[in-house]
PDB file of C-alpha atoms in Angstrom:
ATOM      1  CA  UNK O   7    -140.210  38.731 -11.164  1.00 69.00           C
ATOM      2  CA  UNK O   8    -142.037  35.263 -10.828  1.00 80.00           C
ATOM      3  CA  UNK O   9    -141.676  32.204 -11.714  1.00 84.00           C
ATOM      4  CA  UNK O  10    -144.177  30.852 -14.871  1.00 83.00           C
ATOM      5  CA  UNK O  11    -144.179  27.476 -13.555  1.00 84.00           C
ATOM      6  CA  UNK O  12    -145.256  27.640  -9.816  1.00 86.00           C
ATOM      7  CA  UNK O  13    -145.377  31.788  -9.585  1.00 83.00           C
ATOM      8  CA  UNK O  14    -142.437  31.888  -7.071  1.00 84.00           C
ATOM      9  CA  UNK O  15    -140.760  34.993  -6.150  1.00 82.00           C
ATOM     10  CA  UNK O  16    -137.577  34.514  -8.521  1.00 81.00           C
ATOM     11  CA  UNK O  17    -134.169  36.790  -7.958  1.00 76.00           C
ATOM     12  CA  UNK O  18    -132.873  38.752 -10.865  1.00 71.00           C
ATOM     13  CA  UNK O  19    -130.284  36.855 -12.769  1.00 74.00           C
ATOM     14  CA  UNK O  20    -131.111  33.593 -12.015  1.00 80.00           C
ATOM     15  CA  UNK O  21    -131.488  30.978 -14.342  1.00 81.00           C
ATOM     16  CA  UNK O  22    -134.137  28.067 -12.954  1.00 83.00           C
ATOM     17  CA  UNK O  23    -136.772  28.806 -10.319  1.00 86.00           C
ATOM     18  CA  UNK O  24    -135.489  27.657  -6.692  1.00 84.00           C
ATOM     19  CA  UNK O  25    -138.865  26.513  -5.714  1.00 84.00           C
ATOM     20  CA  UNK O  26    -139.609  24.266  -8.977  1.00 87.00           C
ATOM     21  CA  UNK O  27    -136.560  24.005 -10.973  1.00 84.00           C
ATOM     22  CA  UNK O  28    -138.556  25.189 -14.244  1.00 85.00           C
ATOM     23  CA  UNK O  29    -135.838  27.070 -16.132  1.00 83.00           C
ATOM     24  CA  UNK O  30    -136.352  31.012 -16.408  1.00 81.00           C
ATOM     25  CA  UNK O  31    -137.154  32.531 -19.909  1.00 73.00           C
ATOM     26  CA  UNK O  32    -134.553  35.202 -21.393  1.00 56.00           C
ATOM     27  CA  UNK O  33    -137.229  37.672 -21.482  1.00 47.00           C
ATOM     28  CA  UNK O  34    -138.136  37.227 -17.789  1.00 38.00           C
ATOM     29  CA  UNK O  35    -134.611  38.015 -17.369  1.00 41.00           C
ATOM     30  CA  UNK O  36    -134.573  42.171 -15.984  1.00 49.00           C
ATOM     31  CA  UNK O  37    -132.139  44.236 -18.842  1.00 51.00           C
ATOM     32  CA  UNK O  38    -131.428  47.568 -18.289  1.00 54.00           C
ATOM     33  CA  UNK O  39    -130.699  49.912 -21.287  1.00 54.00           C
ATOM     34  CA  UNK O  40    -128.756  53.205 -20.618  1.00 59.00           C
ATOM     35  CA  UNK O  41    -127.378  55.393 -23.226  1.00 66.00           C
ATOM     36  CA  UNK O  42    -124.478  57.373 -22.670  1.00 74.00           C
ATOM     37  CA  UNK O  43    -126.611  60.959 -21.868  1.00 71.00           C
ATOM     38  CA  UNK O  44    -127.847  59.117 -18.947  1.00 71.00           C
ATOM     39  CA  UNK O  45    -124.699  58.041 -17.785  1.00 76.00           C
ATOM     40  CA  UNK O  46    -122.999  61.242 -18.267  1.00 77.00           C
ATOM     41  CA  UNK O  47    -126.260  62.878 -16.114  1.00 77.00           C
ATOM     42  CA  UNK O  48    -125.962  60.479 -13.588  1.00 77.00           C
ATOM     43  CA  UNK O  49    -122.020  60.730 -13.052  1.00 80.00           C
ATOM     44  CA  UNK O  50    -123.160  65.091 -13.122  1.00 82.00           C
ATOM     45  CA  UNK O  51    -125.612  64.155 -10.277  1.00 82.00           C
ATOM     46  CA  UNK O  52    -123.459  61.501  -8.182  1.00 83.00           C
ATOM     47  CA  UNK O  53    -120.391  64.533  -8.363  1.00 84.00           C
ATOM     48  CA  UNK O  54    -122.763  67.849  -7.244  1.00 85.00           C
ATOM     49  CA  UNK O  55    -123.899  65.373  -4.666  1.00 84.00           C
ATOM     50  CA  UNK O  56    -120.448  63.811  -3.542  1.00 84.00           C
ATOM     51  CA  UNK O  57    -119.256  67.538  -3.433  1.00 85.00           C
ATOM     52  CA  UNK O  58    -122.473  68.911  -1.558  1.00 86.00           C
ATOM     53  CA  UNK O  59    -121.638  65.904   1.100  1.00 85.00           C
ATOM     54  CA  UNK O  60    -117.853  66.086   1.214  1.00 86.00           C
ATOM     55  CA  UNK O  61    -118.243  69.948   1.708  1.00 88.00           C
ATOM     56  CA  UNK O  62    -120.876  69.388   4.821  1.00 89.00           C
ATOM     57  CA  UNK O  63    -118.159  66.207   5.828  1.00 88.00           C
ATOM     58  CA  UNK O  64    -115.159  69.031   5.856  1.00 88.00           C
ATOM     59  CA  UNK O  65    -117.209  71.686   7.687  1.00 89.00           C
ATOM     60  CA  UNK O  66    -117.896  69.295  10.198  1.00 91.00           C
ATOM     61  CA  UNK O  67    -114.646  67.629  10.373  1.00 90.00           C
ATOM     62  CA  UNK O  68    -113.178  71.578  10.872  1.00 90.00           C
ATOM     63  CA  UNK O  69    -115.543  71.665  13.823  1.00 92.00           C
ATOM     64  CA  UNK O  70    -114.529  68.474  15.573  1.00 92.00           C
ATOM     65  CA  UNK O  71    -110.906  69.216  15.021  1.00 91.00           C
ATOM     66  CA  UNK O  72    -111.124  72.712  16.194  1.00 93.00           C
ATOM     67  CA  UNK O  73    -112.919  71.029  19.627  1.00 93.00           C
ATOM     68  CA  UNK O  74    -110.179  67.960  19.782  1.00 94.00           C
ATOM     69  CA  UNK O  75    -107.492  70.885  19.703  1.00 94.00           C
ATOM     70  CA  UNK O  76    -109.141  72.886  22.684  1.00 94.00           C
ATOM     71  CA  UNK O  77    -109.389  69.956  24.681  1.00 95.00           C
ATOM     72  CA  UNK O  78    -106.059  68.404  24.033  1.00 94.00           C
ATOM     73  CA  UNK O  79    -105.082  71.967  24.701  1.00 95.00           C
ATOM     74  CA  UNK O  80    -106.211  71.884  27.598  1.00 95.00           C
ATOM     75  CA  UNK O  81    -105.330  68.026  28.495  1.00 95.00           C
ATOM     76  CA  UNK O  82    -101.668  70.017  28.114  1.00 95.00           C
ATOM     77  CA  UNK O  83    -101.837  72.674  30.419  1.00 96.00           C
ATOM     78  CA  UNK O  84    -103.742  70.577  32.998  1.00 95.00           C
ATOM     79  CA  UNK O  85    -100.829  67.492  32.442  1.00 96.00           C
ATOM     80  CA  UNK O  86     -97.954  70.410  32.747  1.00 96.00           C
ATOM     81  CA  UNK O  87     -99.196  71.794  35.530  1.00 96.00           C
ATOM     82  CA  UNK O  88     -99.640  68.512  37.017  1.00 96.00           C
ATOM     83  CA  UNK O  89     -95.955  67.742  36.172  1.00 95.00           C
ATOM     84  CA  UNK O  90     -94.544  70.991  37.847  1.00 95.00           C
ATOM     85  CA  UNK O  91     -96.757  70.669  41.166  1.00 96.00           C
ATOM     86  CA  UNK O  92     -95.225  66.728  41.115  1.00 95.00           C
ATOM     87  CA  UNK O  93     -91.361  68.162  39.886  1.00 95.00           C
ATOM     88  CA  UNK O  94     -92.006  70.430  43.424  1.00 95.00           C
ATOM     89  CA  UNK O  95     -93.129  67.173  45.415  1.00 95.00           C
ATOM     90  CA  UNK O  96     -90.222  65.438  44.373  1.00 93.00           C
ATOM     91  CA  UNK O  97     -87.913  68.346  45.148  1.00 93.00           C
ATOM     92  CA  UNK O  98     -89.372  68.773  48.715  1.00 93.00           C
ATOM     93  CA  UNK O  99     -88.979  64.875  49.290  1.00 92.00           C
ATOM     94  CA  UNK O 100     -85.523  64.832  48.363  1.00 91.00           C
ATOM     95  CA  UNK O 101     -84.798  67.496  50.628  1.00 91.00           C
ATOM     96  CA  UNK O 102     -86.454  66.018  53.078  1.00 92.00           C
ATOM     97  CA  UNK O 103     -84.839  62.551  52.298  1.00 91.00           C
ATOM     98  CA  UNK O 104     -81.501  64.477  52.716  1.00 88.00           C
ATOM     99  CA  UNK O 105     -81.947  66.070  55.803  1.00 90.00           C
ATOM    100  CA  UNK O 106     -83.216  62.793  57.557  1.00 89.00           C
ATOM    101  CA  UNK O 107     -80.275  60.961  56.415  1.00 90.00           C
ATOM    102  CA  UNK O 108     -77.697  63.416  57.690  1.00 89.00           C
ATOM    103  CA  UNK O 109     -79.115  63.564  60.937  1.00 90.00           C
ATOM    104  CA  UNK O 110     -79.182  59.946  60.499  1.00 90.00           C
ATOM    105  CA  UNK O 111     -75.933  59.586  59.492  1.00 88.00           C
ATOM    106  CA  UNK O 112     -74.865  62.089  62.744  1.00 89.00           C
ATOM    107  CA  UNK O 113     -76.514  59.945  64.828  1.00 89.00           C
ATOM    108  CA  UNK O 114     -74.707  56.909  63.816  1.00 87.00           C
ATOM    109  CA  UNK O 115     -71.556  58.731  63.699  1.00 92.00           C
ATOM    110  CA  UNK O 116     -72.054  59.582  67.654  1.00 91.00           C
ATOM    111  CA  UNK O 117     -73.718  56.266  68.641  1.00 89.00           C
ATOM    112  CA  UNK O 118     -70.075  54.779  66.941  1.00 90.00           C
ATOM    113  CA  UNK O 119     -68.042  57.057  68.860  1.00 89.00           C
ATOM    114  CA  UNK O 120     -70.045  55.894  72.486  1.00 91.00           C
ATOM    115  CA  UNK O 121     -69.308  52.517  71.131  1.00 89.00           C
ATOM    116  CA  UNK O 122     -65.862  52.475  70.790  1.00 88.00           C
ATOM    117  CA  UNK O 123     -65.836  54.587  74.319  1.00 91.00           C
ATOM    118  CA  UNK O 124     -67.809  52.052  75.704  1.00 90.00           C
ATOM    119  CA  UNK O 125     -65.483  48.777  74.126  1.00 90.00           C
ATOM    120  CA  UNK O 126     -62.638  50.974  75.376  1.00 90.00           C
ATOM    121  CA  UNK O 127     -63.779  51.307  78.992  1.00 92.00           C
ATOM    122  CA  UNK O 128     -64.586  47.406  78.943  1.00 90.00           C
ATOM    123  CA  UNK O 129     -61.299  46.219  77.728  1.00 88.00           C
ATOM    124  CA  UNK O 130     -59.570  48.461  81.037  1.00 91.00           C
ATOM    125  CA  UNK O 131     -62.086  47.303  83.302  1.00 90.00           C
ATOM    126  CA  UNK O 132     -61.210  43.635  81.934  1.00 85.00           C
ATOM    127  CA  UNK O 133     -57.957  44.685  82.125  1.00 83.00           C
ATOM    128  CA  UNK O 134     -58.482  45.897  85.899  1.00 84.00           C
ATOM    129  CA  UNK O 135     -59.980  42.347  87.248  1.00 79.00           C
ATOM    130  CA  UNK O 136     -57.363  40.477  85.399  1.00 74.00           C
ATOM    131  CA  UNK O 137     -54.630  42.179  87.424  1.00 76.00           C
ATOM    132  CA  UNK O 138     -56.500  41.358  90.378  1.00 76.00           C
ATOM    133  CA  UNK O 139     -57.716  37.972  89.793  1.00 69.00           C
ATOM    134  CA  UNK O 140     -54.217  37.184  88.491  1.00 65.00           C
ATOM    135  CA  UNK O 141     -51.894  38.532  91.827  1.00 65.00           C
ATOM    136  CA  UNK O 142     -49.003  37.282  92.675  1.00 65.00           C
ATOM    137  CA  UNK O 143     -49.638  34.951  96.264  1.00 67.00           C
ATOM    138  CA  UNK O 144     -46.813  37.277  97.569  1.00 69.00           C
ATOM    139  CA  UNK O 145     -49.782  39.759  98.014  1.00 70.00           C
ATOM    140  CA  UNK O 146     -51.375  37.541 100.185  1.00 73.00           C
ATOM    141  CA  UNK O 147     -48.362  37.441 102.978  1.00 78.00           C
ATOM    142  CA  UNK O 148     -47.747  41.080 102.552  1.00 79.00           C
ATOM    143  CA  UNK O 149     -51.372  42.024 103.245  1.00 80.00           C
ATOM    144  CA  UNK O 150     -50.965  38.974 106.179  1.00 86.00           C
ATOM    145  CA  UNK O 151     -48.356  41.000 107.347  1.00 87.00           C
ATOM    146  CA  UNK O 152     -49.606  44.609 107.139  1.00 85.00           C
ATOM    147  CA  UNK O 153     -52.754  43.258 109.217  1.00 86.00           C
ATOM    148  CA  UNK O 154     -50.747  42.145 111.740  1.00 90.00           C
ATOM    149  CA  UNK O 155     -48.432  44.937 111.941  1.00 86.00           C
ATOM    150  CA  UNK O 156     -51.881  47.231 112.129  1.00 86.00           C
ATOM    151  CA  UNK O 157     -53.303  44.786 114.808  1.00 88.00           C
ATOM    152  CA  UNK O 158     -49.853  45.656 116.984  1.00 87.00           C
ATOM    153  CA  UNK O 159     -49.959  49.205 116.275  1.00 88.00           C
ATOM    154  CA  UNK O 160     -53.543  49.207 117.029  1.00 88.00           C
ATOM    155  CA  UNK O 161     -52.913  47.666 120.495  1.00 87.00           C
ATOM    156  CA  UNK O 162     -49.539  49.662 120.929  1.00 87.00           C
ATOM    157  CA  UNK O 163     -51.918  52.786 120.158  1.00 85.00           C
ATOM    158  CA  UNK O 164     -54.746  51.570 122.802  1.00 88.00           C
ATOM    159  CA  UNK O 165     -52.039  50.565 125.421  1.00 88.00           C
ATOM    160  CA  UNK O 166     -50.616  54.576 124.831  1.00 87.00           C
ATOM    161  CA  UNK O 167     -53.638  55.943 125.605  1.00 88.00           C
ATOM    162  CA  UNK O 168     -54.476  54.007 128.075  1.00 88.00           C
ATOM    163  CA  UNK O 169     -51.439  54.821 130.219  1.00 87.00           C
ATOM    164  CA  UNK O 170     -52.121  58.556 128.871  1.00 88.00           C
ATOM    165  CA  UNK O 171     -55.435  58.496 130.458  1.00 87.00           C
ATOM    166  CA  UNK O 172     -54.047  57.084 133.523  1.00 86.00           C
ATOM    167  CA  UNK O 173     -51.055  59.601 133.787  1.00 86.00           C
ATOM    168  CA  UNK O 174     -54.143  62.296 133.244  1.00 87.00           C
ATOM    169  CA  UNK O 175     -56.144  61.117 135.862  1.00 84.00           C
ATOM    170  CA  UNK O 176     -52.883  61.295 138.407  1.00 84.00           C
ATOM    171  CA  UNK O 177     -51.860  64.607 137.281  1.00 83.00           C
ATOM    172  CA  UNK O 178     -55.364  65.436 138.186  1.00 82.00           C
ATOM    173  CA  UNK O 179     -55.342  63.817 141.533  1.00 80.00           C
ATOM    174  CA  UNK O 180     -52.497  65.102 142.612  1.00 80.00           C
ATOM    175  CA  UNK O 181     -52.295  68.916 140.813  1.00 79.00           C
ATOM    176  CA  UNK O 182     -56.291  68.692 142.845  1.00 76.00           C
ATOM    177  CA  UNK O 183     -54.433  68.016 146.724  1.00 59.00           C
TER     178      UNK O 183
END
């Protein structure tokens, strides 16, 4: 509709021109008459065609839900038999996990035992050089005295054998006359 005054575009309903301000005549004003026929053909047409278009909705709905099952479906299987291959894994590790800590733990178990073998053997050795750091200095004039009693029964040994070998060598002279 336009405007009288300056032939604007006007909008329906309004009730002065935007452009000019001239007011807008009642009869410029858009009225719609409907009677009740019309309205009860329409509301027949808007239902066929609501039911034509929820049928084709529901058709295609059923399609996508019947292709969202398969493939969840599937996601299933695939995520099942991606648990059971893992459930394995773990099963394997845990075995494996077990047998490296037992021979772990029997490795510890004998490197304890050499310890205490070993801090056995060092307390006697310490032991050992205590005694003999610590003798009594009546050790020292026995030992004196064993040398010198080996030092005269060395010589009383040499001085024996000499005077063997000398009664030898007259045996010899005179057994050889």
């Amino acid at each position: 509709m336009k405007c009288k005054s300056c032939g604007s575009n006007l909008g329906f309903g309004v009730a002065f021109c935007p452009k000019c301000g001239a007011k807008v005549e009642e009869s410029a004003k858009p009225g719609i008459k409907i009677n009740a026929d019309q309205i009860k053909e329409f509301s027949s047409n808007i239902s066929k065609k609501s039911s034509e278009a929820l049928k084709k909705s529901s058709a295609v709905i059923s399609e996508k839900a019947v292709e969202v099952k398969d493939k969840a479906m599937e996601a299933k299987e695939d995520i099942t038999n991606k648990l059971t291959e893992l459930d394995r894994m773990l099963e394997s590790s845990i075995t494996e996990y077990n047998d490296a800590y037992t021979l772990m733990n029997d490795k510890g178990m004998q490197l304890y035992v050499e310890r205490c073998r070993a801090v056995d053997s060092i307390n006697n050795v310490e032991l050992l050089v205590n005694s003999i750091a610590n003798h009594p200095k009546s050790f020292d004039t026995d030992f004196e005295e064993i040398n010198v009693n080996r030092k005269q029964f060395t010589d009383a040994c040499e001085f024996a054998k000499k005077e063997v070998d000398a009664a030898i060598d007259l045996h010899l002279k005179l057994t050889r006359v």
